[in-house]
Short mmCIF file of C-alpha atoms and ligand atoms in Angstrom, two decimals:
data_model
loop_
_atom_site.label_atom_id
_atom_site.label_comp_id
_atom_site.label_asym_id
_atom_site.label_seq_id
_atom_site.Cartn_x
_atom_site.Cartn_y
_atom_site.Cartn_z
CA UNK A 1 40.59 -7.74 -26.78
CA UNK A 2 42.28 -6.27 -24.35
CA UNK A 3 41.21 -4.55 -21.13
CA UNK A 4 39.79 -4.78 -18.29
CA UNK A 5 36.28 -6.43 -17.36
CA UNK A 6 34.22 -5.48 -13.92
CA UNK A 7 31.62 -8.29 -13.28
CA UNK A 8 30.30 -10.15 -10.00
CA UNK A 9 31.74 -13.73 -10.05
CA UNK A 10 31.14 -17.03 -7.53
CA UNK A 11 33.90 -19.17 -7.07
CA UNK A 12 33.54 -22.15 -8.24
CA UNK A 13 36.79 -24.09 -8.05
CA UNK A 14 39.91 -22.75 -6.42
CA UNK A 15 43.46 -23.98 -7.26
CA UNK A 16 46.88 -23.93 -6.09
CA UNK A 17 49.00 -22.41 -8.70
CA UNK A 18 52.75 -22.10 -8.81
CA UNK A 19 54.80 -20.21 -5.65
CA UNK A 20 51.61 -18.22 -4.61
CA UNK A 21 49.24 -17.91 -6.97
CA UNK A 22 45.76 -19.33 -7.19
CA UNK A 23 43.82 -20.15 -10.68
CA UNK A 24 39.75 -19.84 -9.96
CA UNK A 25 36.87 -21.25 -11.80
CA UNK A 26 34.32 -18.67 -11.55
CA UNK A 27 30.87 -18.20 -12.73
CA UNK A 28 29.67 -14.71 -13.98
CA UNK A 29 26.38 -13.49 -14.86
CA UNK A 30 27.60 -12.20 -18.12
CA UNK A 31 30.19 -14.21 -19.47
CA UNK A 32 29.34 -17.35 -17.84
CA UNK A 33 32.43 -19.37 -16.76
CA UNK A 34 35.24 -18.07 -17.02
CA UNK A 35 38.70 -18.88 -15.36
CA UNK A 36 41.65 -16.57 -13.90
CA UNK A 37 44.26 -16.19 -12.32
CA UNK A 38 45.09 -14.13 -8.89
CA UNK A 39 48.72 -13.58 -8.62
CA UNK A 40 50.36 -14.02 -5.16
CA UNK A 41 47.15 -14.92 -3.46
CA UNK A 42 48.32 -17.28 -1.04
CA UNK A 43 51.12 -14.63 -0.08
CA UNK A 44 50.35 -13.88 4.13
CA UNK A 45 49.80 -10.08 2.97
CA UNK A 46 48.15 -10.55 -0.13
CA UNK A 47 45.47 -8.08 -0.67
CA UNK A 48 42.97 -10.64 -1.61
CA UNK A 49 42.98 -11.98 2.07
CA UNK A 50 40.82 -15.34 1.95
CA UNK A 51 38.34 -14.48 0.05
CA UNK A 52 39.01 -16.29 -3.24
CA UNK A 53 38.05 -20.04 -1.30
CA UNK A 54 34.88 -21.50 -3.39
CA UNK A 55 31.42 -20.57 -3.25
CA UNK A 56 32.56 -16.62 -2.26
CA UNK A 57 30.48 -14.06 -4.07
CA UNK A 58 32.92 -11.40 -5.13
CA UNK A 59 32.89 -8.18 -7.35
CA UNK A 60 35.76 -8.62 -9.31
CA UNK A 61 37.76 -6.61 -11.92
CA UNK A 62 39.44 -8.36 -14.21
CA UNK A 63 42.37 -7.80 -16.87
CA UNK A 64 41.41 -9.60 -20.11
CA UNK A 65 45.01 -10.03 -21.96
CA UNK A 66 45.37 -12.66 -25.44
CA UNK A 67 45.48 -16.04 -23.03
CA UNK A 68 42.91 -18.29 -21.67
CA UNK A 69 43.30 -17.15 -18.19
CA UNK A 70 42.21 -13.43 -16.75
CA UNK A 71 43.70 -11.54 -14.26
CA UNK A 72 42.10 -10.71 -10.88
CA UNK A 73 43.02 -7.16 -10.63
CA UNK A 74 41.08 -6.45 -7.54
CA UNK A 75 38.35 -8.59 -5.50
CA UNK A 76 35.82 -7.19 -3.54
CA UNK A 77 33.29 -9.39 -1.36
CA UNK A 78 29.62 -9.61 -1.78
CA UNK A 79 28.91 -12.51 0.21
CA UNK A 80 31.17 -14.52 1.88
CA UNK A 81 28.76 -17.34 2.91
CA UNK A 82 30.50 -17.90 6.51
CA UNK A 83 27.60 -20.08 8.12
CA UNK A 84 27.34 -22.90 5.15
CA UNK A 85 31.56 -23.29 5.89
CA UNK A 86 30.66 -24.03 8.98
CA UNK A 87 28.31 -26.79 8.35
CA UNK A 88 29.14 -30.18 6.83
CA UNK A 89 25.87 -30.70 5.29
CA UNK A 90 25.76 -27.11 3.73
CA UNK A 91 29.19 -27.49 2.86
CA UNK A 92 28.97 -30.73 0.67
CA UNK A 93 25.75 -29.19 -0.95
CA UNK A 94 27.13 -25.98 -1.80
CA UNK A 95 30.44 -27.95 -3.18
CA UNK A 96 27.50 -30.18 -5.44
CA UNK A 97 26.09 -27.43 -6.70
CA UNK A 98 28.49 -25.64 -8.24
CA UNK A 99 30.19 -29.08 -9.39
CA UNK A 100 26.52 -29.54 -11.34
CA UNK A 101 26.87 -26.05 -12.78
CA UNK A 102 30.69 -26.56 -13.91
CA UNK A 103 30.34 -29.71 -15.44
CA UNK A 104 26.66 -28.43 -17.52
CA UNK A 105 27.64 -25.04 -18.36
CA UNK A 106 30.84 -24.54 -20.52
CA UNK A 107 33.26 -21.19 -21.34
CA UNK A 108 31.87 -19.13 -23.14
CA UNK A 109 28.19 -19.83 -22.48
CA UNK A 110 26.72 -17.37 -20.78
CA UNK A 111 23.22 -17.45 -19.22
CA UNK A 112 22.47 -14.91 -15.88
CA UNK A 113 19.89 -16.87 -15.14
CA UNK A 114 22.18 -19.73 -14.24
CA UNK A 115 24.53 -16.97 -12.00
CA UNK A 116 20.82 -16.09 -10.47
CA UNK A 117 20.39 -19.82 -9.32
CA UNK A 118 23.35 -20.38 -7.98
CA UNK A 119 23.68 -17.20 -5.93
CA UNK A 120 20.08 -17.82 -4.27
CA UNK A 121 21.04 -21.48 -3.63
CA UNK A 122 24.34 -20.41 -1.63
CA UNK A 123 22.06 -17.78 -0.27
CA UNK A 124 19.82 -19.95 0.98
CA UNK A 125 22.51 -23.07 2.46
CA UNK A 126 24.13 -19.87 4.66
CA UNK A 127 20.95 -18.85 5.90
CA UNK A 128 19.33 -21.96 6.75
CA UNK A 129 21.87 -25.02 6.41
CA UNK A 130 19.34 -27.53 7.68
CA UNK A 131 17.58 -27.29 3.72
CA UNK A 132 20.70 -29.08 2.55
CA UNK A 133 19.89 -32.46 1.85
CA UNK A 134 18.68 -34.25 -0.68
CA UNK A 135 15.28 -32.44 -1.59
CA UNK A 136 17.36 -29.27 -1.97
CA UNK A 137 20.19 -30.61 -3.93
CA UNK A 138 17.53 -32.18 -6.90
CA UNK A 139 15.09 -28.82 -6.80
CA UNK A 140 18.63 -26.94 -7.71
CA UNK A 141 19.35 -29.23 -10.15
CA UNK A 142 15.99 -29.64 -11.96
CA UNK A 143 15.93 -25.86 -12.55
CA UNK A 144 19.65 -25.82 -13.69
CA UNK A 145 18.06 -28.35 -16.31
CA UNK A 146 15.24 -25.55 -17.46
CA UNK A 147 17.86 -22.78 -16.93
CA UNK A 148 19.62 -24.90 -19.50
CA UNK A 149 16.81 -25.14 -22.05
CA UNK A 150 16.70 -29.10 -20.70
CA UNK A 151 13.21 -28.90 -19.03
CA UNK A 152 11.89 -32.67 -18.80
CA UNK A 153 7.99 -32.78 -19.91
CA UNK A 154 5.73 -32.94 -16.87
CA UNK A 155 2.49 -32.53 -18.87
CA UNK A 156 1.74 -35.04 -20.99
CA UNK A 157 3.58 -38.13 -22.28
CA UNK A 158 7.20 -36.71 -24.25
CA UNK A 159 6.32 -39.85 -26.47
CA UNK A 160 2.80 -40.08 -27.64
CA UNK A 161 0.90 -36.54 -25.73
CA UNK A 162 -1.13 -38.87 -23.61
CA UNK A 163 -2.46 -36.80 -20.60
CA UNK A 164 -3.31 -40.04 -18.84
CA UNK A 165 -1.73 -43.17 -16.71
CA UNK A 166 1.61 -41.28 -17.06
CA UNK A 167 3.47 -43.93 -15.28
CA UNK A 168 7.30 -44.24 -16.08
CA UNK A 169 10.60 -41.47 -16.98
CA UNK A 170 12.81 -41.71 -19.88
CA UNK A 171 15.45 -39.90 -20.11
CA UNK A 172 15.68 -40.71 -24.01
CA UNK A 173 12.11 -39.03 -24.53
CA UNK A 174 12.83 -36.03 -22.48
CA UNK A 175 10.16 -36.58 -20.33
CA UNK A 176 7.06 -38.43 -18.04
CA UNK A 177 5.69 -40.99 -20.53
CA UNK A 178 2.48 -42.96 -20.56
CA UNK A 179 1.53 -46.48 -19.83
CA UNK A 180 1.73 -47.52 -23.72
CA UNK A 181 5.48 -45.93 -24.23
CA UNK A 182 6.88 -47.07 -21.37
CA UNK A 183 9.21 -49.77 -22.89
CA UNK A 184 12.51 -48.13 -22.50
CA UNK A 185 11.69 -46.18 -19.05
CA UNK A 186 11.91 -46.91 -15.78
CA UNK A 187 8.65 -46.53 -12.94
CA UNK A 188 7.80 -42.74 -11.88
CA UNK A 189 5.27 -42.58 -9.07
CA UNK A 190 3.11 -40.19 -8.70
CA UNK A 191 4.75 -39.11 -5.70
CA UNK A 192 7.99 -38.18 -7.59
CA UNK A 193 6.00 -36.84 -10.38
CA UNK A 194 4.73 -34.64 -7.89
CA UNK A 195 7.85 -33.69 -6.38
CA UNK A 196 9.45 -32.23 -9.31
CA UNK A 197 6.52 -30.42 -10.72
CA UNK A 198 6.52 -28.30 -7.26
CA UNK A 199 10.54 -28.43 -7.60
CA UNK A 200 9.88 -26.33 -10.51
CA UNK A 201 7.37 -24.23 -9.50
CA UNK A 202 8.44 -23.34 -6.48
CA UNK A 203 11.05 -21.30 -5.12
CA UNK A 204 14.24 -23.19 -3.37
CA UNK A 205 13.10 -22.13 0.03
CA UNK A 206 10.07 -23.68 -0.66
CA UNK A 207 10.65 -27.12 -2.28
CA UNK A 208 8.91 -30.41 -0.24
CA UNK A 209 10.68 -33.24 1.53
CA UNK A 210 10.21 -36.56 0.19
CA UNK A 211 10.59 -40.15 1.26
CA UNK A 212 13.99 -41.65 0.19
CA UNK A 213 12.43 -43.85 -2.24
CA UNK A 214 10.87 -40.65 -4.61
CA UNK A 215 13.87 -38.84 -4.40
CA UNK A 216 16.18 -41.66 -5.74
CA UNK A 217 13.18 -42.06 -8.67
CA UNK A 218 13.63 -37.89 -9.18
CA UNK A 219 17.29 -38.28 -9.14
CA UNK A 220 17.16 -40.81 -11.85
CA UNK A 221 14.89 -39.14 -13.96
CA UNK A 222 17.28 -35.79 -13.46
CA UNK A 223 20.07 -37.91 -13.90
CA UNK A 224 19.12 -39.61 -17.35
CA UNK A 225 17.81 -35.94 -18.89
CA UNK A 226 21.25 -34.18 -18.34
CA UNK A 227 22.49 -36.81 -19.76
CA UNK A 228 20.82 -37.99 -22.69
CA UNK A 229 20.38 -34.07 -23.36
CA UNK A 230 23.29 -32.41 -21.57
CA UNK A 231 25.64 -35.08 -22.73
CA UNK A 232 27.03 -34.64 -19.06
CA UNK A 233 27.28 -36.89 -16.05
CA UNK A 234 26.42 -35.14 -12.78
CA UNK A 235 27.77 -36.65 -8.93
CA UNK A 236 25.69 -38.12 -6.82
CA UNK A 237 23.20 -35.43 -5.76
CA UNK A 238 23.95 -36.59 -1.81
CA UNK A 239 26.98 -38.30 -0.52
CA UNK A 240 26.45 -41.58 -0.36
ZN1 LIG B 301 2.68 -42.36 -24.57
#
């Protein structure tokens, strides 16, 4: 077992370990997440400088010993993300979204296409901050849910197939359902409906605004799948 590992890695979580050191959280195409441990990184003359701080993009190598933790051995960085720091909004949404991804996505679990997500959404907070908001935070989230194999059921009722008068979410179905199997749901509009069928098929950069009032609905709905199917609770998508 072991070795050593190159992979690219985003911070997800960085802690304050011992003397000096600093434990990370970090999120690999590969491996999925995976935690380890830089040794003297808050040191002034550490050779890591400041670039293990959350939501870096780094290319890392790694010693993989018997324990839990790895070792950084060196860290190089990709993308550093230096406008989002610098912006509250981009800040808090960027700090959401890899919350959403630590709490869905355990160790051992790998899926690139989760690594994929995450990198374009940091991307795309650093290069325009003003996206971060609300619209942005739920399009991330919905496609961390089909990333995830959790994709709610736009189409048709998740209850009965019905194609028609699909008026109400449930979480417990796993879906949009109709008029006739709406007993334990709660009101979709057709605006939100809307909303996260072009969260889906769109790229981030692309996703809609929407009035307050749809994005609370989407938020639900996204809120109830993950956990009904996720058997996780995510934060508030926005601070409150
Ligand atoms: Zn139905």
């Amino acid at each position: 077992m072991a070795g050593s590992l190159k992979t690219d890695g985003i911070v997800l979580r960085s802690i304050r370990y011992g003397e000096g050191d600093r434990v990370l959280h970090l999120y690999t195409p590969h491996r999925g997440r995976i935690g380890a441990i830089a040794k003297g990184a808050r040191k002034t003359r550490s050779r890591f400088g400041a670039r293990l701080e959350p939501f870096f993009h780094l290319r890392l190598v790694l010693h993989e010993g018997r324990g839990d933790l790895l070792t950084v051995t060196s860290a190089e960085t990709v993308a550093p993300y230096a406008r989002l720091r610098n912006d509250r909004a981009g800040l808090d949404s960027a700090a959401r979204a890899c919350d959403a991804v630590a709490r869905l996505f355990e160790a051992g679990d790998p899926n690139p296409a989760v690594f994929h997500l995450l990198a374009n959404e940091l991307a795309l907070l650093d290069a325009e901050p003003a996206r971060a908001g609300h619209a942005n935070q739920l399009a991330f989230r919905a496609k961390l849910l089909v990333a995830a194999g959790l994709a709610p059921q736009l189409g048709a009722c998740a209850s009965c197939g019905e194609r028609q008068h699909l008026v109400a979410f449930s979480g417990a179905a796993g879906g949009v359902v109709c008029s006739a199997c709406e007993a334990s749901a709660f009101p979709f509009d057709e605006a939100a409906h809307a909303f996260l069928v072009a969260a889906l098929a769109r790229p981030l950069s692309e996703v809609p605004e929407a009035e307050p009032r749809v994005l609370r609905q989407v938020e639900r709905a996204i809120g109830e799948t993950v956990e009904h199917h996720g058997h996780v609770r995510w934060r508030p998508a926005v601070a409150a």
